[in-house]
mmCIF file of C-alpha atoms and ligand atoms in Angstrom:
data_model
loop_
_atom_site.group_PDB
_atom_site.id
_atom_site.type_symbol
_atom_site.label_atom_id
_atom_site.label_comp_id
_atom_site.label_asym_id
_atom_site.label_seq_id
_atom_site.Cartn_x
_atom_site.Cartn_y
_atom_site.Cartn_z
ATOM 1 C CA MET A 25 -0.886 16.471 24.284
ATOM 2 C CA ALA A 26 -0.730 15.567 27.967
ATOM 3 C CA ASP A 27 -3.896 13.494 27.722
ATOM 4 C CA LYS A 28 -2.817 11.517 24.645
ATOM 5 C CA THR A 29 -1.816 7.964 25.409
ATOM 6 C CA VAL A 30 -0.944 5.341 22.800
ATOM 7 C CA PHE A 31 -1.833 1.724 23.541
ATOM 8 C CA PHE A 32 0.965 -0.062 21.698
ATOM 9 C CA THR A 33 0.826 -3.828 21.212
ATOM 10 C CA GLY A 34 4.171 -5.353 20.250
ATOM 11 C CA GLY A 35 5.765 -2.030 21.162
ATOM 12 C CA ALA A 36 8.770 -3.802 22.698
ATOM 13 C CA GLY A 37 9.752 -5.396 19.368
ATOM 14 C CA PHE A 38 12.185 -4.368 16.646
ATOM 15 C CA ILE A 39 10.077 -1.686 14.943
ATOM 16 C CA GLY A 40 8.222 -0.681 18.105
ATOM 17 C CA MET A 41 11.441 0.304 19.849
ATOM 18 C CA HIS A 42 12.067 2.810 17.042
ATOM 19 C CA VAL A 43 8.531 4.210 17.201
ATOM 20 C CA VAL A 44 8.278 4.745 20.982
ATOM 21 C CA PRO A 45 10.968 7.488 21.217
ATOM 22 C CA MET A 46 9.298 9.356 18.342
ATOM 23 C CA LEU A 47 5.961 9.208 20.168
ATOM 24 C CA LEU A 48 7.542 10.545 23.359
ATOM 25 C CA GLU A 49 9.142 13.358 21.405
ATOM 26 C CA ARG A 50 5.708 14.316 20.129
ATOM 27 C CA GLY A 51 4.320 14.436 23.660
ATOM 28 C CA TYR A 52 2.437 11.143 23.796
ATOM 29 C CA LYS A 53 2.471 8.798 26.733
ATOM 30 C CA VAL A 54 2.901 5.159 25.729
ATOM 31 C CA ARG A 55 1.409 2.002 27.202
ATOM 32 C CA ILE A 56 3.270 -0.953 25.722
ATOM 33 C CA PHE A 57 1.241 -4.170 25.729
ATOM 34 C CA ASP A 58 3.605 -7.016 24.928
ATOM 35 C CA ASN A 59 4.058 -10.581 26.164
ATOM 36 C CA MET A 60 7.829 -10.085 25.770
ATOM 37 C CA PHE A 61 8.133 -13.214 23.661
ATOM 38 C CA ARG A 62 10.531 -11.269 21.451
ATOM 39 C CA GLY A 63 10.513 -7.902 23.207
ATOM 40 C CA ASP A 64 13.662 -6.194 24.421
ATOM 41 C CA ARG A 65 13.194 -6.065 28.210
ATOM 42 C CA ASP A 66 16.285 -3.952 28.936
ATOM 43 C CA ALA A 67 15.421 -1.334 26.321
ATOM 44 C CA VAL A 68 11.830 -1.155 27.577
ATOM 45 C CA GLY A 69 13.106 -0.875 31.165
ATOM 46 C CA ARG A 70 15.141 2.201 30.218
ATOM 47 C CA LEU A 71 12.094 3.788 28.575
ATOM 48 C CA VAL A 72 9.891 3.024 31.579
ATOM 49 C CA GLU A 73 12.371 4.935 33.751
ATOM 50 C CA SER A 74 11.622 8.038 31.641
ATOM 51 C CA GLY A 75 8.199 8.104 33.322
ATOM 52 C CA ASP A 76 6.050 8.345 30.190
ATOM 53 C CA VAL A 77 6.146 4.653 29.239
ATOM 54 C CA GLU A 78 4.404 1.747 30.968
ATOM 55 C CA LEU A 79 4.799 -1.928 30.180
ATOM 56 C CA ILE A 80 1.837 -4.277 30.470
ATOM 57 C CA ASP A 81 3.315 -7.755 30.198
ATOM 58 C CA GLN A 82 0.287 -9.464 28.653
ATOM 59 C CA ASP A 83 -0.899 -11.374 25.640
ATOM 60 C CA VAL A 84 -3.192 -10.146 22.841
ATOM 61 C CA ARG A 85 -4.867 -13.571 22.830
ATOM 62 C CA TYR A 86 -6.684 -12.525 26.029
ATOM 63 C CA GLY A 87 -9.476 -10.186 24.973
ATOM 64 C CA GLY A 88 -10.371 -9.230 28.558
ATOM 65 C CA ALA A 89 -6.793 -8.205 29.276
ATOM 66 C CA VAL A 90 -6.695 -6.105 26.109
ATOM 67 C CA GLN A 91 -9.987 -4.350 26.967
ATOM 68 C CA GLN A 92 -8.835 -3.635 30.503
ATOM 69 C CA ALA A 93 -5.389 -2.356 29.554
ATOM 70 C CA MET A 94 -6.669 -0.109 26.763
ATOM 71 C CA LYS A 95 -8.840 1.930 29.149
ATOM 72 C CA GLY A 96 -7.966 5.616 29.046
ATOM 73 C CA CYS A 97 -5.909 5.383 25.840
ATOM 74 C CA SER A 98 -6.661 7.801 22.998
ATOM 75 C CA HIS A 99 -4.749 6.009 20.211
ATOM 76 C CA VAL A 100 -3.763 2.440 19.335
ATOM 77 C CA ILE A 101 -0.845 0.985 17.418
ATOM 78 C CA HIS A 102 -1.195 -2.746 16.852
ATOM 79 C CA PHE A 103 2.095 -4.471 16.008
ATOM 80 C CA ALA A 104 1.955 -7.688 18.089
ATOM 81 C CA ALA A 105 2.218 -10.673 15.775
ATOM 82 C CA VAL A 106 4.193 -13.831 15.211
ATOM 83 C CA SER A 107 6.323 -13.979 12.128
ATOM 84 C CA ILE A 108 5.846 -15.542 8.742
ATOM 85 C CA ASN A 109 8.217 -18.460 9.423
ATOM 86 C CA LYS A 110 6.494 -19.302 12.697
ATOM 87 C CA SER A 111 3.131 -19.088 10.989
ATOM 88 C CA GLN A 112 4.158 -21.825 8.598
ATOM 89 C CA ALA A 113 5.673 -23.969 11.338
ATOM 90 C CA ASP A 114 2.660 -23.574 13.639
ATOM 91 C CA PRO A 115 -0.492 -22.287 11.927
ATOM 92 C CA TYR A 116 -2.581 -22.835 15.082
ATOM 93 C CA GLU A 117 -0.496 -20.475 17.157
ATOM 94 C CA SER A 118 -0.382 -18.008 14.301
ATOM 95 C CA MET A 119 -4.178 -17.956 13.978
ATOM 96 C CA ASP A 120 -4.548 -17.448 17.729
ATOM 97 C CA ILE A 121 -2.129 -14.569 17.976
ATOM 98 C CA ASN A 122 -2.482 -12.934 14.593
ATOM 99 C CA MET A 123 -6.156 -13.475 13.846
ATOM 100 C CA VAL A 124 -7.802 -13.594 17.302
ATOM 101 C CA GLY A 125 -5.275 -11.059 18.601
ATOM 102 C CA ASN A 126 -6.151 -8.647 15.797
ATOM 103 C CA HIS A 127 -9.813 -9.009 16.569
ATOM 104 C CA ASN A 128 -9.353 -8.477 20.313
ATOM 105 C CA VAL A 129 -7.442 -5.252 19.717
ATOM 106 C CA PHE A 130 -9.761 -3.891 17.019
ATOM 107 C CA ALA A 131 -12.956 -4.709 18.937
ATOM 108 C CA ALA A 132 -11.609 -3.051 22.100
ATOM 109 C CA ALA A 133 -10.540 0.033 20.132
ATOM 110 C CA ALA A 134 -14.004 0.282 18.567
ATOM 111 C CA ASP A 135 -15.708 -0.145 21.982
ATOM 112 C CA GLN A 136 -13.535 2.480 23.582
ATOM 113 C CA GLY A 137 -13.875 4.995 20.754
ATOM 114 C CA VAL A 138 -10.158 5.689 20.254
ATOM 115 C CA GLU A 139 -9.203 8.500 17.872
ATOM 116 C CA ARG A 140 -7.056 6.387 15.539
ATOM 117 C CA LEU A 141 -5.775 2.822 15.217
ATOM 118 C CA VAL A 142 -2.641 2.050 13.192
ATOM 119 C CA PHE A 143 -2.182 -1.574 12.151
ATOM 120 C CA ALA A 144 1.055 -3.157 10.912
ATOM 121 C CA SER A 145 -0.016 -5.007 7.795
ATOM 122 C CA SER A 146 2.536 -6.304 5.304
ATOM 123 C CA ALA A 147 3.511 -6.246 1.647
ATOM 124 C CA SER A 148 3.136 -10.014 1.799
ATOM 125 C CA VAL A 149 -0.648 -9.574 1.426
ATOM 126 C CA TYR A 150 -0.002 -9.238 -2.321
ATOM 127 C CA GLY A 151 1.591 -12.680 -2.627
ATOM 128 C CA ASP A 152 3.737 -12.899 -5.765
ATOM 129 C CA PRO A 153 3.117 -9.567 -7.479
ATOM 130 C CA GLU A 154 1.800 -9.565 -11.031
ATOM 131 C CA LYS A 155 3.423 -6.222 -11.830
ATOM 132 C CA LEU A 156 5.683 -3.566 -10.374
ATOM 133 C CA PRO A 157 5.284 -1.233 -8.655
ATOM 134 C CA MET A 158 2.741 -2.895 -6.406
ATOM 135 C CA HIS A 159 -0.326 -0.723 -5.919
ATOM 136 C CA GLU A 160 -2.723 -0.886 -2.982
ATOM 137 C CA ASP A 161 -5.633 -1.730 -5.286
ATOM 138 C CA ASP A 162 -3.833 -4.678 -6.920
ATOM 139 C CA ARG A 163 -5.209 -8.152 -6.400
ATOM 140 C CA LEU A 164 -4.255 -9.609 -3.025
ATOM 141 C CA SER A 165 -3.111 -13.185 -2.821
ATOM 142 C CA PRO A 166 -1.786 -13.903 0.674
ATOM 143 C CA LEU A 167 -0.007 -17.255 0.792
ATOM 144 C CA THR A 168 0.708 -18.130 4.426
ATOM 145 C CA PRO A 169 -1.309 -17.967 7.677
ATOM 146 C CA TYR A 170 0.662 -14.818 8.588
ATOM 147 C CA CYS A 171 -0.181 -13.046 5.340
ATOM 148 C CA ILE A 172 -3.784 -14.268 5.452
ATOM 149 C CA SER A 173 -4.198 -12.795 8.942
ATOM 150 C CA LYS A 174 -2.781 -9.458 7.773
ATOM 151 C CA ARG A 175 -5.287 -9.291 4.945
ATOM 152 C CA ALA A 176 -8.126 -10.403 7.210
ATOM 153 C CA GLY A 177 -7.003 -7.765 9.705
ATOM 154 C CA GLU A 178 -7.455 -5.059 7.097
ATOM 155 C CA ASP A 179 -10.948 -6.384 6.317
ATOM 156 C CA LEU A 180 -11.859 -6.500 10.016
ATOM 157 C CA LEU A 181 -10.849 -2.868 10.397
ATOM 158 C CA GLY A 182 -13.362 -2.057 7.656
ATOM 159 C CA PHE A 183 -16.017 -3.895 9.657
ATOM 160 C CA TYR A 184 -15.377 -1.875 12.835
ATOM 161 C CA GLN A 185 -15.224 1.330 10.827
ATOM 162 C CA ARG A 186 -18.709 0.665 9.424
ATOM 163 C CA ARG A 187 -20.085 -0.578 12.700
ATOM 164 C CA ALA A 188 -18.559 1.811 15.201
ATOM 165 C CA GLY A 189 -16.820 4.568 13.241
ATOM 166 C CA LEU A 190 -13.327 3.247 14.020
ATOM 167 C CA SER A 191 -10.688 5.377 12.268
ATOM 168 C CA TRP A 192 -7.739 3.270 11.057
ATOM 169 C CA VAL A 193 -4.717 3.095 8.780
ATOM 170 C CA ALA A 194 -3.135 -0.230 7.769
ATOM 171 C CA LEU A 195 0.518 0.108 6.827
ATOM 172 C CA ARG A 196 1.767 -2.468 4.337
ATOM 173 C CA PHE A 197 5.427 -2.539 5.350
ATOM 174 C CA PHE A 198 7.856 -3.743 2.702
ATOM 175 C CA ASN A 199 11.277 -5.245 3.595
ATOM 176 C CA VAL A 200 12.288 -3.568 6.837
ATOM 177 C CA TYR A 201 15.933 -3.524 7.975
ATOM 178 C CA GLY A 202 17.975 -1.605 10.507
ATOM 179 C CA PRO A 203 19.487 -1.639 13.980
ATOM 180 C CA GLY A 204 17.900 -3.968 16.496
ATOM 181 C CA GLN A 205 16.591 -6.435 13.931
ATOM 182 C CA LYS A 206 16.790 -10.081 14.880
ATOM 183 C CA THR A 207 19.124 -12.048 12.615
ATOM 184 C CA THR A 208 16.344 -14.536 11.887
ATOM 185 C CA ALA A 209 14.142 -11.993 10.060
ATOM 186 C CA TYR A 210 12.513 -13.820 7.160
ATOM 187 C CA TYR A 211 13.081 -11.692 4.060
ATOM 188 C CA THR A 212 16.014 -9.658 5.235
ATOM 189 C CA SER A 213 18.084 -12.555 6.636
ATOM 190 C CA VAL A 214 20.026 -12.326 3.363
ATOM 191 C CA ILE A 215 21.641 -9.117 4.661
ATOM 192 C CA ASN A 216 22.944 -10.847 7.748
ATOM 193 C CA HIS A 217 24.081 -13.854 5.753
ATOM 194 C CA PHE A 218 26.103 -11.727 3.294
ATOM 195 C CA VAL A 219 27.606 -9.579 6.041
ATOM 196 C CA ASN A 220 28.718 -12.609 8.068
ATOM 197 C CA ARG A 221 30.463 -14.038 5.028
ATOM 198 C CA LEU A 222 32.121 -10.725 4.178
ATOM 199 C CA ARG A 223 33.367 -10.303 7.745
ATOM 200 C CA ASN A 224 34.969 -13.755 7.465
ATOM 201 C CA GLY A 225 36.680 -12.683 4.247
ATOM 202 C CA GLU A 226 34.316 -14.795 2.125
ATOM 203 C CA PRO A 227 32.393 -13.526 -0.917
ATOM 204 C CA PRO A 228 28.594 -13.451 -0.931
ATOM 205 C CA VAL A 229 27.174 -16.370 -2.901
ATOM 206 C CA ILE A 230 24.241 -15.503 -5.126
ATOM 207 C CA ASP A 231 21.845 -18.034 -6.624
ATOM 208 C CA GLY A 232 21.193 -17.458 -10.325
ATOM 209 C CA LYS A 233 21.929 -13.965 -11.560
ATOM 210 C CA GLY A 234 20.782 -12.242 -8.396
ATOM 211 C CA GLU A 235 17.886 -10.582 -10.197
ATOM 212 C CA GLN A 236 15.410 -11.284 -7.449
ATOM 213 C CA SER A 237 14.727 -8.054 -5.637
ATOM 214 C CA MET A 238 13.184 -6.482 -2.559
ATOM 215 C CA ASP A 239 12.086 -3.023 -1.549
ATOM 216 C CA PHE A 240 14.340 -2.529 1.465
ATOM 217 C CA ILE A 241 13.219 0.258 3.773
ATOM 218 C CA HIS A 242 15.061 1.489 6.860
ATOM 219 C CA VAL A 243 13.327 1.029 10.213
ATOM 220 C CA HIS A 244 13.703 4.746 10.994
ATOM 221 C CA ASP A 245 11.513 5.572 7.994
ATOM 222 C CA ILE A 246 9.073 2.813 8.917
ATOM 223 C CA ALA A 247 8.765 4.309 12.409
ATOM 224 C CA ARG A 248 8.113 7.776 10.944
ATOM 225 C CA SER A 249 5.306 6.347 8.843
ATOM 226 C CA ALA A 250 3.608 4.906 11.942
ATOM 227 C CA VAL A 251 3.624 8.291 13.680
ATOM 228 C CA LEU A 252 2.308 10.028 10.550
ATOM 229 C CA ALA A 253 -0.463 7.429 10.287
ATOM 230 C CA LEU A 254 -1.486 8.116 13.875
ATOM 231 C CA GLU A 255 -2.058 11.779 13.034
ATOM 232 C CA SER A 256 -3.018 11.901 9.335
ATOM 233 C CA GLU A 257 -6.198 13.670 8.256
ATOM 234 C CA ARG A 258 -7.133 10.900 5.849
ATOM 235 C CA ALA A 259 -7.704 7.386 7.107
ATOM 236 C CA ASN A 260 -9.463 4.053 6.534
ATOM 237 C CA VAL A 261 -7.165 2.782 3.813
ATOM 238 C CA PRO A 262 -4.218 0.436 3.477
ATOM 239 C CA VAL A 263 -1.011 2.262 2.564
ATOM 240 C CA ASN A 264 2.224 0.820 1.150
ATOM 241 C CA ILE A 265 5.328 1.794 3.078
ATOM 242 C CA GLY A 266 8.409 1.228 0.963
ATOM 243 C CA THR A 267 10.951 3.231 -0.993
ATOM 244 C CA GLY A 268 9.503 2.392 -4.395
ATOM 245 C CA ILE A 269 12.916 1.070 -5.436
ATOM 246 C CA ASP A 270 13.566 -2.598 -6.047
ATOM 247 C CA THR A 271 17.092 -3.519 -5.051
ATOM 248 C CA SER A 272 18.296 -6.748 -6.598
ATOM 249 C CA ILE A 273 20.246 -9.272 -4.572
ATOM 250 C CA ALA A 274 23.240 -8.594 -6.833
ATOM 251 C CA ASP A 275 22.969 -4.832 -6.067
ATOM 252 C CA LEU A 276 22.641 -5.616 -2.375
ATOM 253 C CA ALA A 277 25.813 -7.723 -2.459
ATOM 254 C CA ARG A 278 27.756 -4.830 -4.060
ATOM 255 C CA ILE A 279 26.411 -2.315 -1.523
ATOM 256 C CA LEU A 280 27.428 -4.591 1.362
ATOM 257 C CA ILE A 281 30.869 -5.319 -0.114
ATOM 258 C CA ASP A 282 31.495 -1.563 -0.299
ATOM 259 C CA ALA A 283 30.108 -0.998 3.197
ATOM 260 C CA VAL A 284 32.307 -3.678 4.769
ATOM 261 C CA GLY A 285 35.226 -2.558 2.588
ATOM 262 C CA ALA A 286 35.947 -6.143 1.546
ATOM 263 C CA ASP A 287 38.154 -6.875 -1.427
ATOM 264 C CA VAL A 288 35.971 -9.597 -2.966
ATOM 265 C CA GLU A 289 33.581 -10.122 -5.858
ATOM 266 C CA PRO A 290 30.224 -11.873 -5.437
ATOM 267 C CA VAL A 291 30.145 -15.490 -6.571
ATOM 268 C CA PHE A 292 27.252 -16.460 -8.824
ATOM 269 C CA ASN A 293 25.950 -19.969 -8.387
ATOM 270 C CA PRO A 294 24.413 -20.774 -11.774
ATOM 271 C CA ARG A 295 21.046 -22.401 -11.301
ATOM 272 C CA ASP A 296 17.452 -21.690 -12.124
ATOM 273 C CA VAL A 297 15.779 -19.540 -9.531
ATOM 274 C CA LEU A 298 12.303 -18.202 -9.466
ATOM 275 C CA VAL A 299 12.870 -14.473 -9.843
ATOM 276 C CA SER A 300 10.523 -12.620 -7.529
ATOM 277 C CA ARG A 301 10.674 -8.858 -7.449
ATOM 278 C CA ARG A 302 9.152 -6.273 -5.166
ATOM 279 C CA ALA A 303 8.716 -2.528 -5.232
ATOM 280 C CA ALA A 304 6.015 -0.431 -3.630
ATOM 281 C CA ASP A 305 3.897 2.116 -5.421
ATOM 282 C CA VAL A 306 4.515 5.004 -3.027
ATOM 283 C CA GLN A 307 1.988 7.525 -4.326
ATOM 284 C CA ARG A 308 -0.711 6.865 -1.748
ATOM 285 C CA ALA A 309 1.766 7.138 1.135
ATOM 286 C CA LYS A 310 2.614 10.589 -0.139
ATOM 287 C CA GLU A 311 -1.014 11.648 -0.598
ATOM 288 C CA VAL A 312 -2.542 10.179 2.549
ATOM 289 C CA LEU A 313 0.324 10.457 5.037
ATOM 290 C CA GLY A 314 2.706 12.958 3.479
ATOM 291 C CA PHE A 315 5.295 10.158 3.764
ATOM 292 C CA GLU A 316 8.425 9.718 1.679
ATOM 293 C CA HIS A 317 11.459 7.671 2.632
ATOM 294 C CA THR A 318 14.526 9.651 3.700
ATOM 295 C CA ILE A 319 17.233 6.964 3.915
ATOM 296 C CA SER A 320 18.535 5.355 0.707
ATOM 297 C CA VAL A 321 19.363 1.664 0.757
ATOM 298 C CA ARG A 322 23.062 2.418 0.234
ATOM 299 C CA ASP A 323 23.200 4.916 3.118
ATOM 300 C CA GLY A 324 21.061 2.786 5.422
ATOM 301 C CA MET A 325 23.019 -0.424 4.834
ATOM 302 C CA THR A 326 26.363 1.374 5.107
ATOM 303 C CA ASP A 327 25.345 2.954 8.395
ATOM 304 C CA LEU A 328 24.116 -0.387 9.698
ATOM 305 C CA ILE A 329 27.402 -2.098 8.866
ATOM 306 C CA ARG A 330 29.755 0.663 10.005
ATOM 307 C CA ASN A 331 27.983 1.988 13.102
ATOM 308 C CA GLY A 332 25.538 -0.749 13.968
ATOM 309 C CA GLY A 333 22.872 1.702 12.981
HETATM 310 N N1 NAD B 409 10.035 -6.444 10.221
HETATM 311 C C1 NAD B 409 9.488 -6.522 9.018
HETATM 312 O O1 NAD B 409 10.190 -6.653 7.991
HETATM 313 C C2 NAD B 409 7.997 -6.406 8.845
HETATM 314 C C3 NAD B 409 7.481 -6.366 7.545
HETATM 315 C C4 NAD B 409 6.104 -6.281 7.380
HETATM 316 C C5 NAD B 409 5.274 -6.221 8.493
HETATM 317 N N2 NAD B 409 5.807 -6.278 9.748
HETATM 318 C C6 NAD B 409 4.890 -6.228 10.897
HETATM 319 O O2 NAD B 409 5.255 -5.161 11.764
HETATM 320 C C7 NAD B 409 4.971 -5.511 13.123
HETATM 321 C C8 NAD B 409 6.216 -5.331 13.967
HETATM 322 O O3 NAD B 409 7.243 -6.168 13.437
HETATM 323 P P1 NAD B 409 8.659 -6.350 14.152
HETATM 324 O O4 NAD B 409 9.638 -6.637 13.066
HETATM 325 O O5 NAD B 409 8.894 -5.235 15.107
HETATM 326 O O6 NAD B 409 8.384 -7.720 14.938
HETATM 327 P P2 NAD B 409 8.956 -8.228 16.357
HETATM 328 O O7 NAD B 409 8.761 -9.693 16.400
HETATM 329 O O8 NAD B 409 10.310 -7.661 16.619
HETATM 330 O O9 NAD B 409 7.934 -7.526 17.374
HETATM 331 C C9 NAD B 409 6.665 -8.055 17.652
HETATM 332 C C10 NAD B 409 6.392 -7.851 19.137
HETATM 333 O O10 NAD B 409 5.129 -8.455 19.431
HETATM 334 C C11 NAD B 409 5.250 -9.166 20.641
HETATM 335 N N3 NAD B 409 4.277 -10.261 20.666
HETATM 336 C C12 NAD B 409 4.322 -11.433 19.973
HETATM 337 N N4 NAD B 409 3.259 -12.203 20.285
HETATM 338 C C13 NAD B 409 2.532 -11.500 21.193
HETATM 339 C C14 NAD B 409 1.318 -11.770 21.901
HETATM 340 N N5 NAD B 409 0.664 -12.928 21.731
HETATM 341 N N6 NAD B 409 0.844 -10.820 22.745
HETATM 342 C C15 NAD B 409 1.512 -9.654 22.930
HETATM 343 N N7 NAD B 409 2.673 -9.357 22.306
HETATM 344 C C16 NAD B 409 3.164 -10.262 21.436
HETATM 345 C C17 NAD B 409 6.681 -9.667 20.683
HETATM 346 O O11 NAD B 409 7.137 -9.959 21.995
HETATM 347 C C18 NAD B 409 7.441 -8.506 20.041
HETATM 348 O O12 NAD B 409 7.888 -7.579 21.011
HETATM 349 C C19 NAD B 409 4.442 -6.944 13.086
HETATM 350 O O13 NAD B 409 3.030 -6.914 13.088
HETATM 351 C C20 NAD B 409 4.947 -7.480 11.769
HETATM 352 O O14 NAD B 409 4.114 -8.498 11.281
HETATM 353 C C21 NAD B 409 7.147 -6.357 9.948
#
């Protein structure tokens, strides 16, 4: 594997920092391409000292820089993006980074004939699901500039596959949580909110009956899926990465109460809420990648609370 180098945009971010050690373990060298807007400079510095990781402090908006930095790389993982909340606050920036950035990375990968490109897509491409579990062939209805760019990214990969034989996998990550996550994370901020209250001796407050749900998946499993996607025999499809289990907000509150060991009951705030639910159909992940989650929500959350990971 000595000649295998992964060009990894956004590799210094939350999920990236869990993927890089797995890549090194498998004998890859890693070239992180990240503008460090949200990257963890200290953690990257420690990895760079290992000798098999380089950091290119650059921006995916600059196509020339992407082309130049990708030279000599055999594989690409494209994670650089700005988040859903920022995409609503500033659609212009979001289009530049998420749409133009996607294109710069995909076009360079096609030009340079890399063996495989793995793209971080998102479960948010489905919009509000019409049924559970959510299957890859369901109707897509992306609602924000972020989600629209993820869907367009998948379509662009199809273009470069047809035009230049690019081999790709788009991973539709569900609700990722785990050590290293920023407390501002859009969907999973509820975890942080509940935990902060519990640590202050206050009960979690739940709107409505707490029936709204998410498919929480631990970042360690997410990272495994990215490595599997880099090496899978089948490619050129979007693949859901979730547990297949929808955990309601009420269930989450109970799991966190147990994990913190607090002697409280959740408080229900009676009001009408739009109940949205999410759970991935996980069949394709099994068939295409041989992927199944290994960490249950209860174990993952408990570990996060008790050991910081
Ligand atoms: N965390 C989740 O719950 C989740 C869910 C679905 C999809 N995703 C996707 O997975 C990927 C990784 O997510 P994450 O949670 O690690 O995000 P993150 O924000 O922690 O990491 C993104 C990285 O990209 C870098 N970056 C941002 N703009 C850049 C630019 N213009 N040029 C170069 N680098 C840039 C940031 O500095 C950061 O290190 C993203 O594409 C995200 O959209 C995440």
